[in-house]
Coordinates of C-alpha atoms in Angstrom, one line a residue:
Chain A
X1 CA 0.0 0.0 0.0
X2 CA 1.8 3.1 -1.3
X3 CA 0.6 6.0 0.9
X4 CA 2.7 8.6 -0.9
X5 CA 2.8 8.5 -4.6
X6 CA 5.0 10.4 -7.1
X7 CA 3.6 9.4 -10.5
X8 CA 6.2 11.0 -12.6
X9 CA 9.5 9.1 -12.5
X10 CA 11.3 11.9 -14.4
X11 CA 10.9 15.5 -15.5
X12 CA 13.0 17.6 -17.8
X13 CA 12.9 21.4 -18.0
X14 CA 14.9 24.2 -19.5
X15 CA 17.1 26.4 -17.3
X16 CA 15.2 29.5 -16.1
X17 CA 11.7 27.9 -16.5
X18 CA 9.5 26.5 -13.8
X19 CA 9.8 23.0 -12.5
X20 CA 6.6 21.5 -11.0
X21 CA 6.9 18.2 -9.1
X22 CA 3.8 16.5 -7.9
X23 CA 2.9 14.2 -5.1
X24 CA -0.3 12.5 -4.0
X25 CA -1.1 10.9 -0.7
X26 CA -3.8 8.7 0.8
X27 CA -3.4 8.9 4.5
X28 CA -5.4 11.8 6.0
X29 CA -3.4 11.4 9.3
X30 CA -0.3 12.9 7.8
X31 CA 0.5 16.2 9.6
X32 CA 3.7 17.4 7.8
X33 CA 4.7 17.1 4.2
X34 CA 8.3 17.5 3.1
X35 CA 10.5 17.5 0.0
X36 CA 13.9 16.0 0.0
X37 CA 16.5 16.3 -2.7
X38 CA 19.1 13.6 -3.5
X39 CA 22.2 13.8 -5.6
X40 CA 24.0 10.7 -6.7
X41 CA 26.2 9.1 -4.1
X42 CA 24.8 11.3 -1.4
X43 CA 22.0 10.9 1.2
X44 CA 18.8 12.8 0.8
X45 CA 18.8 16.3 2.2
X46 CA 15.8 18.2 3.5
X47 CA 14.6 21.0 1.2
X48 CA 11.3 22.4 2.4
X49 CA 8.2 21.4 4.4
X50 CA 4.7 22.4 5.0
X51 CA 2.3 21.8 7.9
X52 CA -1.1 20.2 7.1
X53 CA -2.7 23.4 8.5
X54 CA -1.2 25.6 5.8
X55 CA -1.6 25.6 2.0
X56 CA 1.6 27.3 0.9
X57 CA 5.2 27.6 2.1
X58 CA 7.9 29.5 0.3
X59 CA 11.6 29.5 0.7
X60 CA 13.5 31.4 -2.0
X61 CA 13.1 29.7 -5.3
X62 CA 11.2 26.8 -3.8
X63 CA 7.5 26.9 -3.0
X64 CA 5.4 23.9 -1.8
X65 CA 1.6 24.0 -2.2
X66 CA -0.8 21.7 -0.3
X67 CA -4.3 20.9 -1.4
X68 CA -5.7 18.8 1.5
X69 CA -9.1 18.2 -0.2
X70 CA -7.4 16.6 -3.1
X71 CA -4.6 15.0 -1.0
X72 CA -2.1 16.6 -3.3
X73 CA 1.1 18.6 -2.9
X74 CA 3.4 20.1 -5.4
X75 CA 6.9 21.6 -5.4
X76 CA 7.5 24.6 -7.6
X77 CA 11.1 25.6 -8.4
X78 CA 11.4 29.0 -10.1
X79 CA 13.7 29.7 -11.9
X80 CA 15.1 26.2 -12.4
X81 CA 18.9 25.9 -12.5
X82 CA 21.1 23.1 -13.7
X83 CA 22.3 22.5 -10.1
X84 CA 18.7 21.6 -9.2
X85 CA 19.1 18.4 -11.3
X86 CA 18.6 15.6 -8.7
X87 CA 16.0 13.1 -7.5
X88 CA 13.2 14.8 -5.5
X89 CA 11.4 12.7 -2.9
X90 CA 8.1 13.7 -1.5
X91 CA 7.5 12.6 2.1
X92 CA 4.8 12.7 4.7
X93 CA 5.0 12.3 8.5
X94 CA 2.5 11.0 11.0
X95 CA 2.8 10.6 14.7
X96 CA 3.3 7.0 15.6
X97 CA 2.4 7.5 19.2
X98 CA 2.4 10.3 21.7
X99 CA 5.5 11.6 23.5
X100 CA 9.1 11.9 22.3
X101 CA 10.2 11.6 18.7
X102 CA 7.6 9.1 17.5
X103 CA 7.0 10.3 14.0
X104 CA 7.2 8.0 11.0
X105 CA 8.2 9.5 7.7
X106 CA 6.8 7.8 4.5
X107 CA 8.5 8.6 1.2
X108 CA 7.4 8.4 -2.4
X109 CA 9.6 6.7 -5.1
X110 CA 11.1 10.0 -6.2
X111 CA 11.1 12.1 -9.4
X112 CA 14.3 12.6 -11.3
X113 CA 14.5 16.3 -12.3
X114 CA 16.8 17.3 -15.1
X115 CA 17.4 21.0 -15.8
X116 CA 19.0 21.5 -19.2
X117 CA 21.3 24.5 -19.7
Chain B
X1 CA 28.0 17.0 5.5
X2 CA 24.9 16.1 7.4
X3 CA 26.8 15.0 10.5
X4 CA 25.5 11.4 10.2
X5 CA 28.2 8.8 9.6
X6 CA 27.6 5.4 8.1
X7 CA 30.1 2.6 7.6
X8 CA 30.9 0.8 5.4
X9 CA 30.1 2.8 2.3
X10 CA 30.2 -0.3 0.1
X11 CA 29.9 -4.0 1.0
X12 CA 29.9 -7.0 -1.3
X13 CA 29.0 -10.4 0.1
X14 CA 27.4 -13.7 -0.9
X15 CA 23.9 -15.1 -0.4
X16 CA 23.4 -16.7 3.1
X17 CA 25.9 -14.4 4.8
X18 CA 25.4 -11.9 7.5
X19 CA 26.5 -8.2 7.6
X20 CA 26.4 -5.4 10.0
X21 CA 25.9 -1.8 9.0
X22 CA 26.8 1.0 11.5
X23 CA 25.5 4.5 12.0
X24 CA 26.6 7.4 14.2
X25 CA 23.9 10.0 14.4
X26 CA 24.4 13.8 14.6
X27 CA 25.7 15.0 17.9
X28 CA 22.8 15.5 20.2
X29 CA 20.2 13.6 18.1
X30 CA 18.5 10.8 20.1
X31 CA 16.5 9.3 17.2
X32 CA 18.0 7.0 14.6
X33 CA 16.1 5.7 11.6
X34 CA 17.0 3.1 9.0
X35 CA 15.7 3.1 5.5
X36 CA 16.2 0.8 2.5
X37 CA 16.3 2.0 -1.1
X38 CA 16.1 -0.7 -3.7
X39 CA 16.1 -0.3 -7.4
X40 CA 13.1 1.6 -8.6
X41 CA 11.8 1.9 -5.0
X42 CA 11.5 4.9 -2.8
X43 CA 12.9 5.0 0.6
X44 CA 11.4 2.2 2.6
X45 CA 11.2 2.7 6.3
X46 CA 12.7 -0.1 8.3
X47 CA 12.9 0.8 12.0
X48 CA 13.3 3.7 14.4
X49 CA 15.1 3.9 17.7
X50 CA 14.9 6.7 20.3
X51 CA 17.5 6.9 23.0
X52 CA 18.1 3.1 22.9
X53 CA 14.5 2.1 22.7
X54 CA 12.7 0.8 19.6
X55 CA 10.0 3.3 18.7
X56 CA 8.6 2.3 15.3
X57 CA 8.8 -0.6 13.0
X58 CA 8.2 -0.5 9.3
X59 CA 8.7 -3.1 6.5
X60 CA 11.7 -4.8 8.2
X61 CA 12.2 -8.5 7.5
X62 CA 12.5 -11.0 10.4
X63 CA 16.1 -11.7 9.0
X64 CA 17.0 -8.1 9.8
X65 CA 17.5 -6.6 13.3
X66 CA 18.8 -3.4 14.7
X67 CA 19.8 -1.9 18.0
X68 CA 20.8 1.5 19.4
X69 CA 23.6 1.5 21.9
X70 CA 24.1 3.8 25.0
X71 CA 26.4 6.0 23.0
X72 CA 23.5 6.4 20.5
X73 CA 25.2 4.7 17.6
X74 CA 23.1 2.2 15.8
X75 CA 23.7 -1.1 14.0
X76 CA 21.5 -2.8 11.4
X77 CA 22.2 -6.5 11.2
X78 CA 21.2 -8.3 8.0
X79 CA 21.4 -12.1 8.0
X80 CA 20.7 -15.0 5.7
X81 CA 21.2 -12.5 2.9
X82 CA 19.3 -13.0 -0.4
X83 CA 19.9 -11.4 -3.8
X84 CA 17.0 -9.1 -3.2
X85 CA 18.6 -7.6 -0.2
X86 CA 21.0 -5.7 -2.5
X87 CA 20.1 -2.1 -1.9
X88 CA 21.3 1.2 -0.4
X89 CA 20.7 1.3 3.3
X90 CA 20.4 4.8 4.8
X91 CA 20.6 5.9 8.4
X92 CA 19.1 9.2 9.5
X93 CA 18.8 11.0 12.7
X94 CA 16.5 13.7 14.0
X95 CA 16.2 16.2 16.8
X96 CA 13.5 16.2 19.5
X97 CA 10.3 17.9 18.5
X98 CA 10.5 16.1 15.2
X99 CA 8.3 17.3 12.4
X100 CA 9.8 15.3 9.6
X101 CA 13.2 16.7 9.0
X102 CA 15.7 13.9 9.0
X103 CA 19.5 14.2 8.5
X104 CA 20.7 11.3 6.4
X105 CA 24.0 9.7 6.1
X106 CA 25.5 8.9 2.7
X107 CA 24.3 5.3 2.8
X108 CA 25.8 1.9 2.8
X109 CA 25.5 0.1 -0.6
X110 CA 25.1 -3.6 -0.1
X111 CA 25.6 -6.0 -3.0
X112 CA 24.7 -9.6 -2.5
X113 CA 26.1 -12.0 -5.1

């Protein structure tokens, strides 16, 4: 049962244009949504997050939009740069049980973004 | 550099063998998570420890086990290895008040021949 889905395995855009990466989820108990970026031979690194009580969060060139009714989130990168070429993972967290750090993070399969110069 | 250290970086072994992967979390982080990334798969959550105690379990096989030691480093033990266990194994740590931000190590690539 895949609770976090990234239906596009890859995306190619031109430098300077907008990149839009999409993610769908099924579990309404998720309370935070995150995007991670992964370069080859490195571990994933946190990029941006959004709480389930918000619908938009912006950080520089990166904006995440959340549509709770559609159980959909997206990451917009404007303008896209060649250095943004990486695999982007959508993730969602839910509390496993109360107290302490008891959150479980569920990842999608990732989308390979290629930004062409 | 995330501050999370994983060893070994690469490991090649044969079916039926047992291996141990090691992880040192960021200084001050009490939680350690293990994830598996196989070909064409996302990051599959295996198990979480918090200050030495198991806190959450994911899709971890019975042939796999983990523990977190008093110095907070963690080990993932994989036994009776099969070809399908070939994957990247990531360790991550997080701070208290966790909202989803994990700090990942560079991973241990396991190849089972």
